[in-house]
C-alpha cells in the first residue's frame, strides 16, 4: 500500500518536492518483491552495504534501491540535516522545549582532544567527573571501599529507572564476560521497578554490611527511584544503624541535582555529577555508567567511549551515502513514511544483548514518539514506529510466526557479532561454544533471508499448501560487529543515537524532551492519595478508576 495519501505540506518547497519525488519512488517500487530485486541485481549487497570501524550495515534486504536512496538523500539535504548535525555538535540549546543543549557526544570526547570546547569548561568538567568515578571504581575493585563494619563491598546495586537504568543495565549485561573483569568478581545488580519487585528479591540475598547502593537519577525526583532508595536505606539502618557513616559507606549518588543529593543524605565525596545537557536516555556515557565501569573497569569504559566517539566523528564527517547513522535513519523514513511500515523488531543473535531491545525502545520511542513539530504544528507524517524485540533465536520460537505468515509488515534489525569465544581457545568447552555461535549466526542469516525472499529462499520445495506458504518481502537490516567489545558496542549504540537524531530532523520534531510522560506522574500522585485515603481527588474520578479502587480497598 502506498503510504502517501497526501504529500506533507511543510511550507518549504524543497522539502515538499523531495517528499513528492519519494512518493513516486514508493509507487514505482511498491509491487516489487525483494526476491525480484535480488535476482535482478547480483551485485545488490555490494551496492547496499556500508562498513565503518567495527561495524557493517547491510541494508540490501530493505525494499529500496539506489534511486530511492538518492531521493531520501535529497530529503535529508532539503531538511538541512548537515547543518543540524553541526548544531548538535555545539552548545546550542537544540532541545528547544527545555532550552538545553544535547551534548551527550561531549561525554565521549577523549581527554587529549584537539576539538574546541563547545562552551567553557564542558570537556574539563566531563574529565573531572570521569576521574572521580575512576577513583571510586579502583577503590571498590581493590577492596578498599569498606562497609560500615569494615567489611569489603562485594555487591553493588544500581537504583534507577529509565535512562538511569536501561543504559547501564544493557551495557553491563552485554559486556558481562569481558576479559577485563575476570579477576574482579563483584556482584552488580539493578533495581528499577517502583513496586519493589527486584529490590525485594535482592534484599533477601544480599548482606547489608557488604552492599553498596548507587542512587542514579538525573533529576533526583523520580519516585520509583526514591522509593527504592528509601527501602534500601531502611534495610541498611535496621542492621547497621543510621547516621552519616552509613550514608558515607553505603551510598553513591549520581545526579544533576546536587542540592537534592545533599538533602537526601548522599555524602559530598560520594556524589557524581551529570549535567542538564545530558538527556536521561543518552546518559550511559556519563557517571550514570558507573555500573558499567564497575563491570569492565575504566580501561574498558574508555574503550566504550572511544567507540562512540569514532561514530560521532563518522556521523559528523561522512557523506550521507556512506554514513551509517544517516543511512539507518533514511531507511527508517522510507519504511515508515513511504511504505507505511509502522513496526520494527530488534533481534540480537547474541544472548549478551538481551537488554538491547528494551534500551532501544526507550531511545527511539521516547525520543521520536512525538506528534508536534519544533514549530508547534501537528506533524503531517508518521513519526517513530512501534519497536519491540527479543533475543533473536528465542524469538524464533515465539513471535517469528507473525513475521513469516502474519498480516503485518515488520522491519527487523538483525544484530550479531561475527566472532565469539575465539579468545577462549584454551578452554576445554570453547570448541562447543564456538559451534553454538556458528549455529546462532546461521539462524540469523537464514531468518533474514527467508523473511526477505519468501519461498524463493528454498527453491525446490514444490507446490505448498497455503498454510505452509512464506510470502517474504519482509524488509530487514543486518548489523554485524567484528566482535562484541566495549569499543564495538559503543560505536553501535552511538549509531542508533544519531539515527534517532537524523530522523527527528527529517520529521521536524525535538527528540530530546519527553513531555508525554509527565502528566501520568501527576495523576498517579493524586490517585495515591485516594488509594491511601489521604485525599479526595480534585476532579470526580471516572467510573472505571472508581470501580478499580473499590476492588482494591475491599481486599
Ligand atoms: O534519571 P531520572 O531523573 O530519575 O529519570 C529517569 C527517567 O524517568 C523519566 O520519567 C523519563 O521518562 C526518562 O527519560 C528518564 O530517564
mmCIF file of N, CA, C and O in Angstrom, residues 2-83:
data_model
loop_
_atom_site.group_PDB
_atom_site.id
_atom_site.type_symbol
_atom_site.label_atom_id
_atom_site.label_comp_id
_atom_site.label_asym_id
_atom_site.label_seq_id
_atom_site.Cartn_x
_atom_site.Cartn_y
_atom_site.Cartn_z
ATOM 1 N N UNK A 2 0.511 2.215 -0.803
ATOM 2 C CA UNK A 2 1.261 3.458 -0.831
ATOM 3 C C UNK A 2 0.916 4.300 0.393
ATOM 4 O O UNK A 2 -0.246 4.579 0.657
ATOM 5 N N UNK A 3 1.936 4.683 1.147
ATOM 6 C CA UNK A 3 1.698 5.443 2.387
ATOM 7 C C UNK A 3 1.325 6.886 2.109
ATOM 8 O O UNK A 3 0.864 7.590 2.994
ATOM 9 N N UNK A 4 1.555 7.345 0.895
ATOM 10 C CA UNK A 4 1.364 8.761 0.616
ATOM 11 C C UNK A 4 -0.069 9.083 0.258
ATOM 12 O O UNK A 4 -0.438 9.158 -0.903
ATOM 13 N N UNK A 5 -0.897 9.222 1.275
ATOM 14 C CA UNK A 5 -2.254 9.680 0.999
ATOM 15 C C UNK A 5 -2.156 11.127 0.555
ATOM 16 O O UNK A 5 -2.849 11.579 -0.330
ATOM 17 N N UNK A 6 -1.297 11.901 1.206
ATOM 18 C CA UNK A 6 -1.058 13.280 0.800
ATOM 19 C C UNK A 6 0.402 13.607 1.060
ATOM 20 O O UNK A 6 0.976 13.127 2.035
ATOM 21 N N UNK A 7 1.014 14.380 0.184
ATOM 22 C CA UNK A 7 2.393 14.803 0.416
ATOM 23 C C UNK A 7 2.355 15.832 1.545
ATOM 24 O O UNK A 7 1.571 16.772 1.499
ATOM 25 N N UNK A 8 3.183 15.657 2.583
ATOM 26 C CA UNK A 8 3.133 16.622 3.687
ATOM 27 C C UNK A 8 3.417 18.047 3.213
ATOM 28 O O UNK A 8 4.349 18.266 2.440
ATOM 29 N N UNK A 9 2.598 18.971 3.671
ATOM 30 C CA UNK A 9 2.779 20.366 3.289
ATOM 31 C C UNK A 9 3.535 21.066 4.413
ATOM 32 O O UNK A 9 2.960 21.479 5.415
ATOM 33 N N UNK A 10 4.845 21.185 4.253
ATOM 34 C CA UNK A 10 5.667 21.741 5.331
ATOM 35 C C UNK A 10 5.886 23.235 5.141
ATOM 36 O O UNK A 10 6.559 23.865 5.948
ATOM 37 N N UNK A 11 5.372 23.776 4.042
ATOM 38 C CA UNK A 11 5.602 25.198 3.772
ATOM 39 C C UNK A 11 6.998 25.449 3.214
ATOM 40 O O UNK A 11 7.403 26.577 3.019
ATOM 41 N N UNK A 12 7.737 24.376 2.936
ATOM 42 C CA UNK A 12 9.091 24.520 2.390
ATOM 43 C C UNK A 12 9.111 23.783 1.050
ATOM 44 O O UNK A 12 8.920 22.568 0.993
ATOM 45 N N UNK A 13 9.349 24.545 -0.022
ATOM 46 C CA UNK A 13 9.200 23.978 -1.368
ATOM 47 C C UNK A 13 10.167 22.821 -1.606
ATOM 48 O O UNK A 13 9.791 21.799 -2.188
ATOM 49 N N UNK A 14 11.416 22.965 -1.131
ATOM 50 C CA UNK A 14 12.419 21.910 -1.386
ATOM 51 C C UNK A 14 12.027 20.623 -0.663
ATOM 52 O O UNK A 14 12.136 19.516 -1.222
ATOM 53 N N UNK A 15 11.539 20.771 0.555
ATOM 54 C CA UNK A 15 11.155 19.574 1.321
ATOM 55 C C UNK A 15 9.947 18.917 0.660
ATOM 56 O O UNK A 15 9.882 17.690 0.485
ATOM 57 N N UNK A 16 9.023 19.751 0.253
ATOM 58 C CA UNK A 16 7.816 19.208 -0.371
ATOM 59 C C UNK A 16 8.146 18.471 -1.674
ATOM 60 O O UNK A 16 7.624 17.393 -1.939
ATOM 61 N N UNK A 17 9.037 19.084 -2.428
ATOM 62 C CA UNK A 17 9.487 18.469 -3.690
ATOM 63 C C UNK A 17 10.123 17.098 -3.410
ATOM 64 O O UNK A 17 9.851 16.108 -4.086
ATOM 65 N N UNK A 18 10.968 17.060 -2.353
ATOM 66 C CA UNK A 18 11.648 15.795 -2.023
ATOM 67 C C UNK A 18 10.622 14.730 -1.625
ATOM 68 O O UNK A 18 10.723 13.568 -2.059
ATOM 69 N N UNK A 19 9.623 15.108 -0.833
ATOM 70 C CA UNK A 19 8.585 14.135 -0.454
ATOM 71 C C UNK A 19 7.815 13.667 -1.696
ATOM 72 O O UNK A 19 7.483 12.482 -1.824
ATOM 73 N N UNK A 20 7.546 14.606 -2.616
ATOM 74 C CA UNK A 20 6.787 14.237 -3.820
ATOM 75 C C UNK A 20 7.576 13.228 -4.653
ATOM 76 O O UNK A 20 7.022 12.244 -5.171
ATOM 77 N N UNK A 21 8.882 13.449 -4.742
ATOM 78 C CA UNK A 21 9.716 12.514 -5.516
ATOM 79 C C UNK A 21 9.789 11.153 -4.823
ATOM 80 O O UNK A 21 9.816 10.109 -5.477
ATOM 81 N N UNK A 22 9.790 11.194 -3.500
ATOM 82 C CA UNK A 22 9.794 9.925 -2.764
ATOM 83 C C UNK A 22 8.480 9.169 -2.965
ATOM 84 O O UNK A 22 8.471 7.932 -3.040
ATOM 85 N N UNK A 23 7.403 9.935 -3.058
ATOM 86 C CA UNK A 23 6.110 9.285 -3.304
ATOM 87 C C UNK A 23 6.152 8.546 -4.644
ATOM 88 O O UNK A 23 5.651 7.417 -4.758
ATOM 89 N N UNK A 24 6.791 9.149 -5.637
ATOM 90 C CA UNK A 24 6.915 8.486 -6.951
ATOM 91 C C UNK A 24 7.764 7.219 -6.836
ATOM 92 O O UNK A 24 7.456 6.182 -7.432
ATOM 93 N N UNK A 25 8.851 7.332 -6.059
ATOM 94 C CA UNK A 25 9.720 6.160 -5.873
ATOM 95 C C UNK A 25 8.958 5.026 -5.186
ATOM 96 O O UNK A 25 9.079 3.853 -5.558
ATOM 97 N N UNK A 26 8.182 5.397 -4.171
ATOM 98 C CA UNK A 26 7.425 4.374 -3.433
ATOM 99 C C UNK A 26 6.428 3.692 -4.368
ATOM 100 O O UNK A 26 6.253 2.473 -4.324
ATOM 101 N N UNK A 27 5.832 4.483 -5.240
ATOM 102 C CA UNK A 27 4.864 3.936 -6.195
ATOM 103 C C UNK A 27 5.570 2.989 -7.174
ATOM 104 O O UNK A 27 5.093 1.890 -7.459
ATOM 105 N N UNK A 28 6.740 3.421 -7.629
ATOM 106 C CA UNK A 28 7.492 2.612 -8.588
ATOM 107 C C UNK A 28 7.868 1.250 -7.981
ATOM 108 O O UNK A 28 7.816 0.227 -8.653
ATOM 109 N N UNK A 29 8.207 1.255 -6.677
ATOM 110 C CA UNK A 29 8.729 0.019 -6.067
ATOM 111 C C UNK A 29 7.679 -0.784 -5.304
ATOM 112 O O UNK A 29 7.973 -1.869 -4.815
ATOM 113 N N UNK A 30 6.456 -0.233 -5.225
ATOM 114 C CA UNK A 30 5.512 -0.845 -4.277
ATOM 115 C C UNK A 30 5.172 -2.306 -4.605
ATOM 116 O O UNK A 30 4.871 -3.078 -3.694
ATOM 117 N N UNK A 31 5.232 -2.673 -5.870
ATOM 118 C CA UNK A 31 4.872 -4.052 -6.194
ATOM 119 C C UNK A 31 6.091 -4.928 -6.483
ATOM 120 O O UNK A 31 5.950 -6.044 -6.993
ATOM 121 N N UNK A 32 7.272 -4.401 -6.197
ATOM 122 C CA UNK A 32 8.465 -5.206 -6.478
ATOM 123 C C UNK A 32 8.856 -5.985 -5.229
ATOM 124 O O UNK A 32 9.111 -5.408 -4.175
ATOM 125 N N UNK A 33 8.899 -7.298 -5.377
ATOM 126 C CA UNK A 33 9.247 -8.186 -4.256
ATOM 127 C C UNK A 33 10.766 -8.180 -4.070
ATOM 128 O O UNK A 33 11.515 -8.075 -5.044
ATOM 129 N N UNK A 34 11.205 -8.303 -2.824
ATOM 130 C CA UNK A 34 12.650 -8.354 -2.554
ATOM 131 C C UNK A 34 13.336 -9.472 -3.343
ATOM 132 O O UNK A 34 14.483 -9.324 -3.769
ATOM 133 N N UNK A 35 12.624 -10.572 -3.541
ATOM 134 C CA UNK A 35 13.214 -11.678 -4.315
ATOM 135 C C UNK A 35 13.538 -11.206 -5.738
ATOM 136 O O UNK A 35 14.593 -11.554 -6.299
ATOM 137 N N UNK A 36 12.651 -10.404 -6.310
ATOM 138 C CA UNK A 36 12.921 -9.882 -7.670
ATOM 139 C C UNK A 36 14.116 -8.938 -7.651
ATOM 140 O O UNK A 36 14.944 -8.940 -8.557
ATOM 141 N N UNK A 37 14.169 -8.109 -6.599
ATOM 142 C CA UNK A 37 15.282 -7.147 -6.520
ATOM 143 C C UNK A 37 16.612 -7.881 -6.467
ATOM 144 O O UNK A 37 17.582 -7.477 -7.098
ATOM 145 N N UNK A 38 16.663 -8.993 -5.716
ATOM 146 C CA UNK A 38 17.917 -9.740 -5.619
ATOM 147 C C UNK A 38 18.243 -10.447 -6.926
ATOM 148 O O UNK A 38 19.400 -10.455 -7.366
ATOM 149 N N UNK A 39 17.224 -11.023 -7.588
ATOM 150 C CA UNK A 39 17.583 -11.737 -8.818
ATOM 151 C C UNK A 39 17.897 -10.767 -9.954
ATOM 152 O O UNK A 39 18.689 -11.085 -10.836
ATOM 153 N N UNK A 40 17.335 -9.549 -9.878
ATOM 154 C CA UNK A 40 17.628 -8.579 -10.946
ATOM 155 C C UNK A 40 19.035 -7.993 -10.811
ATOM 156 O O UNK A 40 19.580 -7.465 -11.770
ATOM 157 N N UNK A 41 19.602 -8.070 -9.629
ATOM 158 C CA UNK A 41 20.892 -7.412 -9.421
ATOM 159 C C UNK A 41 21.794 -8.268 -8.537
ATOM 160 O O UNK A 41 21.750 -8.189 -7.314
ATOM 161 N N UNK A 42 22.671 -9.065 -9.154
ATOM 162 C CA UNK A 42 23.553 -9.931 -8.361
ATOM 163 C C UNK A 42 24.519 -9.140 -7.480
ATOM 164 O O UNK A 42 25.100 -9.681 -6.551
ATOM 165 N N UNK A 43 24.688 -7.860 -7.777
ATOM 166 C CA UNK A 43 25.616 -7.029 -7.011
ATOM 167 C C UNK A 43 24.899 -6.232 -5.926
ATOM 168 O O UNK A 43 25.414 -5.245 -5.411
ATOM 169 N N UNK A 44 23.679 -6.636 -5.620
ATOM 170 C CA UNK A 44 22.852 -5.819 -4.726
ATOM 171 C C UNK A 44 23.522 -5.576 -3.361
ATOM 172 O O UNK A 44 23.543 -4.467 -2.853
ATOM 173 N N UNK A 45 24.092 -6.635 -2.781
ATOM 174 C CA UNK A 45 24.752 -6.454 -1.475
ATOM 175 C C UNK A 45 25.864 -5.411 -1.564
ATOM 176 O O UNK A 45 25.974 -4.521 -0.733
ATOM 177 N N UNK A 46 26.661 -5.551 -2.641
ATOM 178 C CA UNK A 46 27.797 -4.642 -2.818
ATOM 179 C C UNK A 46 27.321 -3.185 -2.858
ATOM 180 O O UNK A 46 27.955 -2.296 -2.306
ATOM 181 N N UNK A 47 26.209 -2.976 -3.500
ATOM 182 C CA UNK A 47 25.672 -1.616 -3.633
ATOM 183 C C UNK A 47 25.062 -1.107 -2.332
ATOM 184 O O UNK A 47 24.990 0.082 -2.110
ATOM 185 N N UNK A 48 24.530 -2.019 -1.530
ATOM 186 C CA UNK A 48 23.718 -1.596 -0.391
ATOM 187 C C UNK A 48 24.285 -2.126 0.933
ATOM 188 O O UNK A 48 23.590 -2.789 1.709
ATOM 189 N N UNK A 49 25.563 -1.893 1.150
ATOM 190 C CA UNK A 49 26.103 -2.153 2.490
ATOM 191 C C UNK A 49 27.166 -1.110 2.761
ATOM 192 O O UNK A 49 27.711 -0.511 1.836
ATOM 193 N N UNK A 50 27.425 -0.876 4.029
ATOM 194 C CA UNK A 50 28.445 0.105 4.386
ATOM 195 C C UNK A 50 29.171 -0.405 5.629
ATOM 196 O O UNK A 50 28.574 -1.058 6.484
ATOM 197 N N UNK A 51 30.476 -0.115 5.678
ATOM 198 C CA UNK A 51 31.272 -0.531 6.846
ATOM 199 C C UNK A 51 31.928 0.698 7.434
ATOM 200 O O UNK A 51 32.359 1.590 6.706
ATOM 201 N N UNK A 52 32.008 0.719 8.734
ATOM 202 C CA UNK A 52 32.857 1.732 9.377
ATOM 203 C C UNK A 52 33.351 1.178 10.697
ATOM 204 O O UNK A 52 32.551 0.687 11.494
ATOM 205 N N UNK A 53 34.652 1.278 10.920
ATOM 206 C CA UNK A 53 35.226 0.756 12.168
ATOM 207 C C UNK A 53 34.832 -0.703 12.328
ATOM 208 O O UNK A 53 34.957 -1.510 11.411
ATOM 209 N N UNK A 54 34.285 -1.056 13.494
ATOM 210 C CA UNK A 54 33.993 -2.476 13.755
ATOM 211 C C UNK A 54 32.633 -2.907 13.225
ATOM 212 O O UNK A 54 32.197 -4.028 13.483
ATOM 213 N N UNK A 55 31.939 -2.052 12.474
ATOM 214 C CA UNK A 55 30.507 -2.274 12.200
ATOM 215 C C UNK A 55 30.214 -2.352 10.707
ATOM 216 O O UNK A 55 30.723 -1.561 9.919
ATOM 217 N N UNK A 56 29.394 -3.313 10.348
ATOM 218 C CA UNK A 56 28.895 -3.407 8.973
ATOM 219 C C UNK A 56 27.375 -3.291 9.004
ATOM 220 O O UNK A 56 26.723 -3.924 9.838
ATOM 221 N N UNK A 57 26.838 -2.467 8.113
ATOM 222 C CA UNK A 57 25.378 -2.360 7.971
ATOM 223 C C UNK A 57 25.008 -2.863 6.587
ATOM 224 O O UNK A 57 25.426 -2.305 5.572
ATOM 225 N N UNK A 58 24.254 -3.958 6.566
ATOM 226 C CA UNK A 58 23.750 -4.493 5.288
ATOM 227 C C UNK A 58 22.280 -4.084 5.174
ATOM 228 O O UNK A 58 21.449 -4.525 5.960
ATOM 229 N N UNK A 59 22.002 -3.218 4.198
ATOM 230 C CA UNK A 59 20.603 -2.815 4.021
ATOM 231 C C UNK A 59 20.068 -3.268 2.669
ATOM 232 O O UNK A 59 19.086 -2.739 2.168
ATOM 233 N N UNK A 60 20.731 -4.301 2.128
ATOM 234 C CA UNK A 60 20.284 -4.800 0.821
ATOM 235 C C UNK A 60 18.942 -5.529 0.926
ATOM 236 O O UNK A 60 18.268 -5.730 -0.086
ATOM 237 N N UNK A 61 18.550 -5.941 2.137
ATOM 238 C CA UNK A 61 17.248 -6.601 2.281
ATOM 239 C C UNK A 61 16.161 -5.584 2.635
ATOM 240 O O UNK A 61 15.088 -5.975 3.100
ATOM 241 N N UNK A 62 16.432 -4.318 2.456
ATOM 242 C CA UNK A 62 15.384 -3.299 2.570
ATOM 243 C C UNK A 62 14.759 -3.097 1.189
ATOM 244 O O UNK A 62 15.415 -3.266 0.169
ATOM 245 N N UNK A 63 13.493 -2.704 1.193
ATOM 246 C CA UNK A 63 12.767 -2.639 -0.090
ATOM 247 C C UNK A 63 13.018 -1.314 -0.803
ATOM 248 O O UNK A 63 12.086 -0.554 -1.072
ATOM 249 N N UNK A 64 14.280 -1.033 -1.081
ATOM 250 C CA UNK A 64 14.601 0.175 -1.832
ATOM 251 C C UNK A 64 15.782 -0.106 -2.755
ATOM 252 O O UNK A 64 16.379 -1.178 -2.705
ATOM 253 N N UNK A 65 16.076 0.871 -3.585
ATOM 254 C CA UNK A 65 17.241 0.758 -4.459
ATOM 255 C C UNK A 65 17.981 2.093 -4.454
ATOM 256 O O UNK A 65 17.591 3.016 -3.735
ATOM 257 N N UNK A 66 19.045 2.181 -5.262
ATOM 258 C CA UNK A 66 19.866 3.390 -5.214
ATOM 259 C C UNK A 66 19.114 4.642 -5.631
ATOM 260 O O UNK A 66 19.364 5.729 -5.100
ATOM 261 N N UNK A 67 18.154 4.467 -6.533
ATOM 262 C CA UNK A 67 17.395 5.640 -6.968
ATOM 263 C C UNK A 67 16.520 6.169 -5.822
ATOM 264 O O UNK A 67 16.487 7.376 -5.544
ATOM 265 N N UNK A 68 15.840 5.258 -5.122
ATOM 266 C CA UNK A 68 15.025 5.693 -3.973
ATOM 267 C C UNK A 68 15.927 6.298 -2.896
ATOM 268 O O UNK A 68 15.575 7.322 -2.282
ATOM 269 N N UNK A 69 17.092 5.680 -2.718
ATOM 270 C CA UNK A 69 18.022 6.212 -1.702
ATOM 271 C C UNK A 69 18.449 7.631 -2.039
ATOM 272 O O UNK A 69 18.549 8.486 -1.151
ATOM 273 N N UNK A 70 18.693 7.868 -3.319
ATOM 274 C CA UNK A 70 19.123 9.211 -3.720
ATOM 275 C C UNK A 70 18.048 10.235 -3.356
ATOM 276 O O UNK A 70 18.346 11.341 -2.900
ATOM 277 N N UNK A 71 16.793 9.851 -3.530
ATOM 278 C CA UNK A 71 15.699 10.792 -3.183
ATOM 279 C C UNK A 71 15.626 10.986 -1.670
ATOM 280 O O UNK A 71 15.315 12.077 -1.191
ATOM 281 N N UNK A 72 15.898 9.917 -0.938
ATOM 282 C CA UNK A 72 15.930 10.063 0.529
ATOM 283 C C UNK A 72 17.059 11.022 0.925
ATOM 284 O O UNK A 72 16.901 11.851 1.826
ATOM 285 N N UNK A 73 18.193 10.890 0.222
ATOM 286 C CA UNK A 73 19.308 11.805 0.486
ATOM 287 C C UNK A 73 18.913 13.246 0.182
ATOM 288 O O UNK A 73 19.263 14.171 0.925
ATOM 289 N N UNK A 74 18.143 13.442 -0.901
ATOM 290 C CA UNK A 74 17.690 14.808 -1.229
ATOM 291 C C UNK A 74 16.777 15.349 -0.136
ATOM 292 O O UNK A 74 16.817 16.525 0.199
ATOM 293 N N UNK A 75 15.949 14.456 0.431
ATOM 294 C CA UNK A 75 15.071 14.898 1.523
ATOM 295 C C UNK A 75 15.924 15.342 2.717
ATOM 296 O O UNK A 75 15.664 16.399 3.316
ATOM 297 N N UNK A 76 16.955 14.539 3.034
ATOM 298 C CA UNK A 76 17.832 14.914 4.159
ATOM 299 C C UNK A 76 18.489 16.263 3.891
ATOM 300 O O UNK A 76 18.549 17.125 4.777
ATOM 301 N N UNK A 77 18.932 16.462 2.636
ATOM 302 C CA UNK A 77 19.556 17.754 2.295
ATOM 303 C C UNK A 77 18.549 18.885 2.428
ATOM 304 O O UNK A 77 18.852 19.939 2.985
ATOM 305 N N UNK A 78 17.338 18.644 1.924
ATOM 306 C CA UNK A 78 16.309 19.703 1.975
ATOM 307 C C UNK A 78 15.959 20.055 3.420
ATOM 308 O O UNK A 78 15.587 21.186 3.727
ATOM 309 N N UNK A 79 16.084 19.059 4.314
ATOM 310 C CA UNK A 79 15.789 19.318 5.743
ATOM 311 C C UNK A 79 17.010 19.858 6.477
ATOM 312 O O UNK A 79 17.016 19.936 7.713
ATOM 313 N N UNK A 80 18.067 20.189 5.730
ATOM 314 C CA UNK A 80 19.292 20.758 6.323
ATOM 315 C C UNK A 80 19.929 19.829 7.350
ATOM 316 O O UNK A 80 20.422 20.277 8.399
ATOM 317 N N UNK A 81 19.928 18.536 7.064
ATOM 318 C CA UNK A 81 20.485 17.604 8.038
ATOM 319 C C UNK A 81 21.929 17.937 8.393
ATOM 320 O O UNK A 81 22.323 17.907 9.560
ATOM 321 N N UNK A 82 22.723 18.283 7.386
ATOM 322 C CA UNK A 82 24.142 18.585 7.653
ATOM 323 C C UNK A 82 24.286 19.724 8.664
ATOM 324 O O UNK A 82 25.071 19.650 9.608
ATOM 325 N N UNK A 83 23.497 20.764 8.442
ATOM 326 C CA UNK A 83 23.561 21.915 9.360
ATOM 327 C C UNK A 83 23.097 21.499 10.750
ATOM 328 O O UNK A 83 23.665 21.893 11.757
#
